[in-house]
mmCIF file with all atom_site columns, C-alpha atoms in Angstrom:
data_model
loop_
_atom_site.group_PDB
_atom_site.id
_atom_site.type_symbol
_atom_site.label_atom_id
_atom_site.label_alt_id
_atom_site.label_comp_id
_atom_site.label_asym_id
_atom_site.label_entity_id
_atom_site.label_seq_id
_atom_site.pdbx_PDB_ins_code
_atom_site.Cartn_x
_atom_site.Cartn_y
_atom_site.Cartn_z
_atom_site.occupancy
_atom_site.B_iso_or_equiv
_atom_site.pdbx_formal_charge
_atom_site.auth_seq_id
_atom_site.auth_comp_id
_atom_site.auth_asym_id
_atom_site.auth_atom_id
_atom_site.pdbx_PDB_model_num
ATOM 1   C CA . MET L 1 1   ? 107.064 117.408 85.425  1.00 42.00 ? 1   MET L CA 1
ATOM 2   C CA . GLU L 1 2   ? 110.819 117.252 85.076  1.00 50.00 ? 2   GLU L CA 1
ATOM 3   C CA . ASN L 1 3   ? 111.649 113.957 86.704  1.00 54.00 ? 3   ASN L CA 1
ATOM 4   C CA . ASP L 1 4   ? 110.870 110.896 84.806  1.00 64.00 ? 4   ASP L CA 1
ATOM 5   C CA . SER L 1 5   ? 112.772 108.218 86.124  1.00 79.00 ? 5   SER L CA 1
ATOM 6   C CA . CYS L 1 6   ? 111.204 104.736 86.729  1.00 86.00 ? 6   CYS L CA 1
ATOM 7   C CA . TYR L 1 7   ? 112.018 102.766 89.714  1.00 89.00 ? 7   TYR L CA 1
ATOM 8   C CA . ILE L 1 8   ? 112.204 99.000  89.485  1.00 90.00 ? 8   ILE L CA 1
ATOM 9   C CA . VAL L 1 9   ? 110.607 96.952  92.394  1.00 91.00 ? 9   VAL L CA 1
ATOM 10  C CA . ASP L 1 10  ? 111.471 93.244  92.584  1.00 92.00 ? 10  ASP L CA 1
ATOM 11  C CA . CYS L 1 11  ? 108.310 92.100  94.161  1.00 89.00 ? 11  CYS L CA 1
ATOM 12  C CA . SER L 1 12  ? 109.777 88.788  95.193  1.00 88.00 ? 12  SER L CA 1
ATOM 13  C CA . ASN L 1 13  ? 112.276 90.682  97.363  1.00 86.00 ? 13  ASN L CA 1
ATOM 14  C CA . GLU L 1 14  ? 111.572 93.262  100.082 1.00 84.00 ? 14  GLU L CA 1
ATOM 15  C CA . ASN L 1 15  ? 114.022 96.091  99.845  1.00 88.00 ? 15  ASN L CA 1
ATOM 16  C CA . SER L 1 16  ? 113.121 98.715  102.815 1.00 90.00 ? 16  SER L CA 1
ATOM 17  C CA . SER L 1 17  ? 115.780 100.928 101.609 1.00 93.00 ? 17  SER L CA 1
ATOM 18  C CA . LEU L 1 18  ? 114.174 101.153 98.081  1.00 94.00 ? 18  LEU L CA 1
ATOM 19  C CA . PHE L 1 19  ? 110.690 101.784 99.487  1.00 93.00 ? 19  PHE L CA 1
ATOM 20  C CA . ALA L 1 20  ? 112.303 104.596 101.652 1.00 93.00 ? 20  ALA L CA 1
ATOM 21  C CA . GLU L 1 21  ? 113.703 106.137 98.515  1.00 93.00 ? 21  GLU L CA 1
ATOM 22  C CA . LEU L 1 22  ? 110.193 105.807 96.697  1.00 92.00 ? 22  LEU L CA 1
ATOM 23  C CA . ARG L 1 23  ? 108.595 107.506 99.751  1.00 92.00 ? 23  ARG L CA 1
ATOM 24  C CA . ASP L 1 24  ? 111.008 110.292 99.473  1.00 92.00 ? 24  ASP L CA 1
ATOM 25  C CA . GLU L 1 25  ? 110.772 110.798 95.719  1.00 89.00 ? 25  GLU L CA 1
ATOM 26  C CA . LEU L 1 26  ? 106.815 110.898 96.171  1.00 87.00 ? 26  LEU L CA 1
ATOM 27  C CA . ILE L 1 27  ? 106.964 113.498 98.939  1.00 87.00 ? 27  ILE L CA 1
ATOM 28  C CA . LYS L 1 28  ? 109.787 115.717 97.060  1.00 86.00 ? 28  LYS L CA 1
ATOM 29  C CA . ASN L 1 29  ? 108.242 115.619 93.625  1.00 82.00 ? 29  ASN L CA 1
ATOM 30  C CA . GLY L 1 30  ? 104.546 114.782 94.147  1.00 81.00 ? 30  GLY L CA 1
ATOM 31  C CA . TYR L 1 31  ? 104.800 111.488 91.970  1.00 83.00 ? 31  TYR L CA 1
ATOM 32  C CA . VAL L 1 32  ? 106.880 108.558 91.657  1.00 85.00 ? 32  VAL L CA 1
ATOM 33  C CA . LYS L 1 33  ? 106.840 106.010 88.716  1.00 86.00 ? 33  LYS L CA 1
ATOM 34  C CA . VAL L 1 34  ? 107.559 102.429 89.638  1.00 88.00 ? 34  VAL L CA 1
ATOM 35  C CA . LYS L 1 35  ? 107.565 99.252  87.437  1.00 87.00 ? 35  LYS L CA 1
ATOM 36  C CA . CYS L 1 36  ? 106.822 96.047  89.451  1.00 88.00 ? 36  CYS L CA 1
ATOM 37  C CA . GLU L 1 37  ? 108.740 92.765  88.281  1.00 90.00 ? 37  GLU L CA 1
ATOM 38  C CA . ASN L 1 38  ? 108.605 89.194  89.442  1.00 91.00 ? 38  ASN L CA 1
ATOM 39  C CA . LEU L 1 39  ? 104.946 89.391  90.694  1.00 87.00 ? 39  LEU L CA 1
ATOM 40  C CA . PRO L 1 40  ? 104.017 86.544  93.077  1.00 81.00 ? 40  PRO L CA 1
ATOM 41  C CA . ASP L 1 41  ? 101.717 84.365  91.135  1.00 86.00 ? 41  ASP L CA 1
ATOM 42  C CA . GLY L 1 42  ? 101.484 87.110  88.523  1.00 84.00 ? 42  GLY L CA 1
ATOM 43  C CA . ASP L 1 43  ? 98.878  89.146  90.641  1.00 86.00 ? 43  ASP L CA 1
ATOM 44  C CA . CYS L 1 44  ? 99.234  92.755  89.555  1.00 85.00 ? 44  CYS L CA 1
ATOM 45  C CA . ASP L 1 45  ? 96.638  93.940  91.969  1.00 85.00 ? 45  ASP L CA 1
ATOM 46  C CA . LYS L 1 46  ? 98.412  92.464  95.032  1.00 86.00 ? 46  LYS L CA 1
ATOM 47  C CA . ALA L 1 47  ? 101.880 93.718  93.828  1.00 87.00 ? 47  ALA L CA 1
ATOM 48  C CA . CYS L 1 48  ? 100.359 97.269  93.413  1.00 86.00 ? 48  CYS L CA 1
ATOM 49  C CA . LEU L 1 49  ? 98.647  97.204  96.948  1.00 88.00 ? 49  LEU L CA 1
ATOM 50  C CA . ASN L 1 50  ? 101.721 95.740  98.662  1.00 88.00 ? 50  ASN L CA 1
ATOM 51  C CA . THR L 1 51  ? 104.017 98.425  97.004  1.00 89.00 ? 51  THR L CA 1
ATOM 52  C CA . ILE L 1 52  ? 101.623 101.157 98.444  1.00 89.00 ? 52  ILE L CA 1
ATOM 53  C CA . ALA L 1 53  ? 101.720 99.782  101.764 1.00 89.00 ? 53  ALA L CA 1
ATOM 54  C CA . ALA L 1 54  ? 105.359 99.300  101.710 1.00 91.00 ? 54  ALA L CA 1
ATOM 55  C CA . VAL L 1 55  ? 105.935 103.078 101.042 1.00 90.00 ? 55  VAL L CA 1
ATOM 56  C CA . GLY L 1 56  ? 103.757 103.872 103.894 1.00 88.00 ? 56  GLY L CA 1
ATOM 57  C CA . GLY L 1 57  ? 100.657 104.486 101.885 1.00 86.00 ? 57  GLY L CA 1
ATOM 58  C CA . VAL L 1 58  ? 97.112  103.531 102.961 1.00 84.00 ? 58  VAL L CA 1
ATOM 59  C CA . CYS L 1 59  ? 94.637  102.360 100.486 1.00 81.00 ? 59  CYS L CA 1
ATOM 60  C CA . CYS L 1 60  ? 91.263  103.909 100.388 1.00 78.00 ? 60  CYS L CA 1
ATOM 61  C CA . PRO L 1 61  ? 88.053  102.058 99.012  1.00 76.00 ? 61  PRO L CA 1
ATOM 62  C CA . TYR L 1 62  ? 86.676  103.993 95.850  1.00 70.00 ? 62  TYR L CA 1
ATOM 63  C CA . ASP L 1 63  ? 83.053  103.282 96.824  1.00 69.00 ? 63  ASP L CA 1
ATOM 64  C CA . ASP L 1 64  ? 81.024  101.577 99.540  1.00 72.00 ? 64  ASP L CA 1
ATOM 65  C CA . ASP L 1 65  ? 82.741  98.281  99.447  1.00 74.00 ? 65  ASP L CA 1
ATOM 66  C CA . SER L 1 66  ? 85.531  98.394  101.883 1.00 77.00 ? 66  SER L CA 1
ATOM 67  C CA . GLU L 1 67  ? 87.533  96.141  99.594  1.00 78.00 ? 67  GLU L CA 1
ATOM 68  C CA . SER L 1 68  ? 87.358  98.019  96.437  1.00 75.00 ? 68  SER L CA 1
ATOM 69  C CA . PHE L 1 69  ? 90.705  99.522  96.232  1.00 75.00 ? 69  PHE L CA 1
ATOM 70  C CA . ILE L 1 70  ? 91.144  99.080  92.612  1.00 73.00 ? 70  ILE L CA 1
ATOM 71  C CA . TRP L 1 71  ? 89.049  100.827 89.918  1.00 68.00 ? 71  TRP L CA 1
ATOM 72  C CA . PRO L 1 72  ? 89.283  98.780  86.720  1.00 64.00 ? 72  PRO L CA 1
ATOM 73  C CA . VAL L 1 73  ? 89.600  101.064 83.967  1.00 65.00 ? 73  VAL L CA 1
ATOM 74  C CA . LYS L 1 74  ? 88.902  98.627  80.803  1.00 62.00 ? 74  LYS L CA 1
ATOM 75  C CA . VAL L 1 75  ? 85.773  98.115  78.503  1.00 59.00 ? 75  VAL L CA 1
ATOM 76  C CA . LEU L 1 76  ? 83.391  95.764  80.194  1.00 62.00 ? 76  LEU L CA 1
ATOM 77  C CA . GLU L 1 77  ? 80.539  96.437  77.692  1.00 58.00 ? 77  GLU L CA 1
ATOM 78  C CA . LEU L 1 78  ? 79.645  98.430  74.819  1.00 64.00 ? 78  LEU L CA 1
ATOM 79  C CA . ASP L 1 79  ? 77.998  101.897 75.511  1.00 57.00 ? 79  ASP L CA 1
ATOM 80  C CA . SER L 1 80  ? 74.138  102.067 75.520  1.00 66.00 ? 80  SER L CA 1
ATOM 81  C CA . PRO L 1 81  ? 71.428  103.841 77.069  1.00 63.00 ? 81  PRO L CA 1
ATOM 82  C CA . GLU L 1 82  ? 70.624  100.975 79.386  1.00 66.00 ? 82  GLU L CA 1
ATOM 83  C CA . SER L 1 83  ? 74.331  100.748 80.573  1.00 66.00 ? 83  SER L CA 1
ATOM 84  C CA . HIS L 1 84  ? 74.838  101.474 84.289  1.00 62.00 ? 84  HIS L CA 1
ATOM 85  C CA . LEU L 1 85  ? 78.673  101.213 84.139  1.00 63.00 ? 85  LEU L CA 1
ATOM 86  C CA . GLN L 1 86  ? 81.179  104.193 84.567  1.00 65.00 ? 86  GLN L CA 1
ATOM 87  C CA . ALA L 1 87  ? 82.320  105.865 81.573  1.00 63.00 ? 87  ALA L CA 1
ATOM 88  C CA . SER L 1 88  ? 85.790  104.075 82.145  1.00 64.00 ? 88  SER L CA 1
ATOM 89  C CA . GLN L 1 89  ? 84.177  100.680 81.568  1.00 65.00 ? 89  GLN L CA 1
ATOM 90  C CA . LEU L 1 90  ? 82.548  101.547 78.377  1.00 61.00 ? 90  LEU L CA 1
ATOM 91  C CA . ASP L 1 91  ? 83.746  101.840 74.886  1.00 62.00 ? 91  ASP L CA 1
ATOM 92  C CA . ARG L 1 92  ? 82.984  105.603 74.657  1.00 64.00 ? 92  ARG L CA 1
ATOM 93  C CA . GLU L 1 93  ? 85.793  108.211 74.460  1.00 65.00 ? 93  GLU L CA 1
ATOM 94  C CA . LEU L 1 94  ? 87.132  109.427 77.833  1.00 61.00 ? 94  LEU L CA 1
ATOM 95  C CA . VAL L 1 95  ? 87.723  113.237 77.249  1.00 59.00 ? 95  VAL L CA 1
ATOM 96  C CA . LEU L 1 96  ? 90.589  115.047 78.912  1.00 58.00 ? 96  LEU L CA 1
ATOM 97  C CA . HIS L 1 97  ? 89.568  114.983 82.644  1.00 57.00 ? 97  HIS L CA 1
ATOM 98  C CA . THR L 1 98  ? 90.746  115.082 86.315  1.00 62.00 ? 98  THR L CA 1
ATOM 99  C CA . ASP L 1 99  ? 91.225  112.071 88.235  1.00 62.00 ? 99  ASP L CA 1
ATOM 100 C CA . CYS L 1 100 ? 90.328  113.752 91.661  1.00 65.00 ? 100 CYS L CA 1
ATOM 101 C CA . SER L 1 101 ? 88.900  113.024 95.007  1.00 66.00 ? 101 SER L CA 1
ATOM 102 C CA . TYR L 1 102 ? 85.476  114.168 96.195  1.00 69.00 ? 102 TYR L CA 1
ATOM 103 C CA . GLU L 1 103 ? 86.190  113.013 99.694  1.00 71.00 ? 103 GLU L CA 1
ATOM 104 C CA . HIS L 1 104 ? 85.803  115.157 102.808 1.00 71.00 ? 104 HIS L CA 1
ATOM 105 C CA . ASP L 1 105 ? 89.211  113.620 103.994 1.00 73.00 ? 105 ASP L CA 1
ATOM 106 C CA . ALA L 1 106 ? 90.886  113.644 100.585 1.00 72.00 ? 106 ALA L CA 1
ATOM 107 C CA . PRO L 1 107 ? 93.757  111.426 100.169 1.00 74.00 ? 107 PRO L CA 1
ATOM 108 C CA . HIS L 1 108 ? 97.235  112.948 99.727  1.00 75.00 ? 108 HIS L CA 1
ATOM 109 C CA . PHE L 1 109 ? 98.180  110.770 96.828  1.00 76.00 ? 109 PHE L CA 1
ATOM 110 C CA . VAL L 1 110 ? 96.764  108.481 94.320  1.00 74.00 ? 110 VAL L CA 1
ATOM 111 C CA . ALA L 1 111 ? 98.078  105.408 92.854  1.00 75.00 ? 111 ALA L CA 1
ATOM 112 C CA . LEU L 1 112 ? 97.735  104.615 89.223  1.00 74.00 ? 112 LEU L CA 1
ATOM 113 C CA . TYR L 1 113 ? 98.668  101.451 87.589  1.00 71.00 ? 113 TYR L CA 1
ATOM 114 C CA . VAL L 1 114 ? 98.840  100.382 83.973  1.00 70.00 ? 114 VAL L CA 1
ATOM 115 C CA . VAL L 1 115 ? 98.231  96.758  83.081  1.00 66.00 ? 115 VAL L CA 1
ATOM 116 C CA . GLN L 1 116 ? 98.198  97.167  79.266  1.00 65.00 ? 116 GLN L CA 1
ATOM 117 C CA . CYS L 1 117 ? 98.697  100.183 77.213  1.00 65.00 ? 117 CYS L CA 1
ATOM 118 C CA . ASP L 1 118 ? 95.611  101.662 75.303  1.00 65.00 ? 118 ASP L CA 1
ATOM 119 C CA . ARG L 1 119 ? 95.084  99.797  72.146  1.00 65.00 ? 119 ARG L CA 1
ATOM 120 C CA . SER L 1 120 ? 92.800  102.021 70.514  1.00 64.00 ? 120 SER L CA 1
ATOM 121 C CA . GLU L 1 121 ? 93.354  103.729 67.217  1.00 64.00 ? 121 GLU L CA 1
ATOM 122 C CA . ARG L 1 122 ? 94.126  107.027 68.808  1.00 64.00 ? 122 ARG L CA 1
ATOM 123 C CA . GLY L 1 123 ? 95.760  105.771 72.156  1.00 63.00 ? 123 GLY L CA 1
ATOM 124 C CA . GLY L 1 124 ? 95.368  107.238 75.395  1.00 64.00 ? 124 GLY L CA 1
ATOM 125 C CA . LYS L 1 125 ? 97.089  110.188 76.842  1.00 67.00 ? 125 LYS L CA 1
ATOM 126 C CA . PHE L 1 126 ? 98.387  110.725 80.283  1.00 68.00 ? 126 PHE L CA 1
ATOM 127 C CA . GLN L 1 127 ? 99.674  114.037 81.764  1.00 72.00 ? 127 GLN L CA 1
ATOM 128 C CA . MET L 1 128 ? 100.568 114.925 85.223  1.00 75.00 ? 128 MET L CA 1
ATOM 129 C CA . VAL L 1 129 ? 100.737 118.611 86.391  1.00 78.00 ? 129 VAL L CA 1
ATOM 130 C CA . ARG L 1 130 ? 101.965 119.559 89.775  1.00 79.00 ? 130 ARG L CA 1
ATOM 131 C CA . THR L 1 131 ? 99.101  121.786 91.647  1.00 81.00 ? 131 THR L CA 1
ATOM 132 C CA . GLN L 1 132 ? 101.780 124.290 92.439  1.00 86.00 ? 132 GLN L CA 1
ATOM 133 C CA . GLU L 1 133 ? 102.237 124.904 88.726  1.00 89.00 ? 133 GLU L CA 1
ATOM 134 C CA . ILE L 1 134 ? 98.468  125.672 88.380  1.00 90.00 ? 134 ILE L CA 1
ATOM 135 C CA . ILE L 1 135 ? 98.370  127.764 91.563  1.00 93.00 ? 135 ILE L CA 1
ATOM 136 C CA . ASP L 1 136 ? 101.125 129.918 90.217  1.00 96.00 ? 136 ASP L CA 1
ATOM 137 C CA . LYS L 1 137 ? 99.227  130.742 86.842  1.00 97.00 ? 137 LYS L CA 1
ATOM 138 C CA . LEU L 1 138 ? 96.133  132.110 89.051  1.00 97.00 ? 138 LEU L CA 1
ATOM 139 C CA . SER L 1 139 ? 95.619  135.770 89.491  1.00 97.00 ? 139 SER L CA 1
ATOM 140 C CA . PRO L 1 140 ? 95.561  137.045 93.038  1.00 97.00 ? 140 PRO L CA 1
ATOM 141 C CA . GLU L 1 141 ? 91.797  137.629 92.677  1.00 98.00 ? 141 GLU L CA 1
ATOM 142 C CA . THR L 1 142 ? 91.219  134.080 91.524  1.00 96.00 ? 142 THR L CA 1
ATOM 143 C CA . LYS L 1 143 ? 93.206  132.711 94.570  1.00 96.00 ? 143 LYS L CA 1
ATOM 144 C CA . ARG L 1 144 ? 91.257  134.863 96.944  1.00 96.00 ? 144 ARG L CA 1
ATOM 145 C CA . LEU L 1 145 ? 87.931  133.715 95.714  1.00 96.00 ? 145 LEU L CA 1
ATOM 146 C CA . LEU L 1 146 ? 89.167  130.067 95.817  1.00 92.00 ? 146 LEU L CA 1
ATOM 147 C CA . ARG L 1 147 ? 90.296  130.583 99.264  1.00 93.00 ? 147 ARG L CA 1
ATOM 148 C CA . ASP L 1 148 ? 87.542  132.730 100.883 1.00 96.00 ? 148 ASP L CA 1
ATOM 149 C CA . GLU L 1 149 ? 84.281  131.602 98.987  1.00 95.00 ? 149 GLU L CA 1
ATOM 150 C CA . THR L 1 150 ? 82.230  128.484 99.457  1.00 92.00 ? 150 THR L CA 1
ATOM 151 C CA . TYR L 1 151 ? 81.391  126.355 96.568  1.00 86.00 ? 151 TYR L CA 1
ATOM 152 C CA . LYS L 1 152 ? 78.991  123.622 95.872  1.00 84.00 ? 152 LYS L CA 1
ATOM 153 C CA . ILE L 1 153 ? 80.548  120.670 93.933  1.00 78.00 ? 153 ILE L CA 1
ATOM 154 C CA . ASN L 1 154 ? 78.066  118.343 92.010  1.00 77.00 ? 154 ASN L CA 1
ATOM 155 C CA . VAL L 1 155 ? 79.767  115.146 92.307  1.00 74.00 ? 155 VAL L CA 1
ATOM 156 C CA . PRO L 1 156 ? 79.091  112.765 89.763  1.00 70.00 ? 156 PRO L CA 1
ATOM 157 C CA . PRO L 1 157 ? 77.058  109.751 90.416  1.00 70.00 ? 157 PRO L CA 1
ATOM 158 C CA . ASP L 1 158 ? 79.816  107.395 89.574  1.00 66.00 ? 158 ASP L CA 1
ATOM 159 C CA . PHE L 1 159 ? 81.819  108.906 92.467  1.00 68.00 ? 159 PHE L CA 1
ATOM 160 C CA . ARG L 1 160 ? 79.278  109.004 95.222  1.00 69.00 ? 160 ARG L CA 1
ATOM 161 C CA . LYS L 1 161 ? 79.737  106.876 98.313  1.00 68.00 ? 161 LYS L CA 1
ATOM 162 C CA . GLY L 1 162 ? 76.954  106.273 100.619 1.00 65.00 ? 162 GLY L CA 1
ATOM 163 C CA . ASN L 1 163 ? 74.731  109.267 101.138 1.00 58.00 ? 163 ASN L CA 1
#
């Protein structure tokens, strides 16, 4: 993605014109990078949620808990056969994957925030690709199949809500 500018949000000062600019950038480019500074009480979660609300976003819970807006991606325990945590909370390697939504009414945007860079030996990689760039590479037949056929998607257990 061409645009790699980062907007600074001073969390101690509400700036409606900046939030309008962030919203415009998000709609225009499909993503926006924001760095939050002067966090009230140093609360990163609150700053992230407040910024989302200020640009007009609505936070969606990631599981059945209506307050589960932030999915922690950090090692909470070592990987073992007995572990019941998600892969993002174990010390196993996370292979290249798509952060996507399996919701019936999928959100239009996803907010990701980094509290600390990956400190592993090889470090983490993060890549964003516009959906249109992928669509442009598909053949007409593939586009037709994706548009006209019905597919069953096996949703990983970590991403299932309710029934």
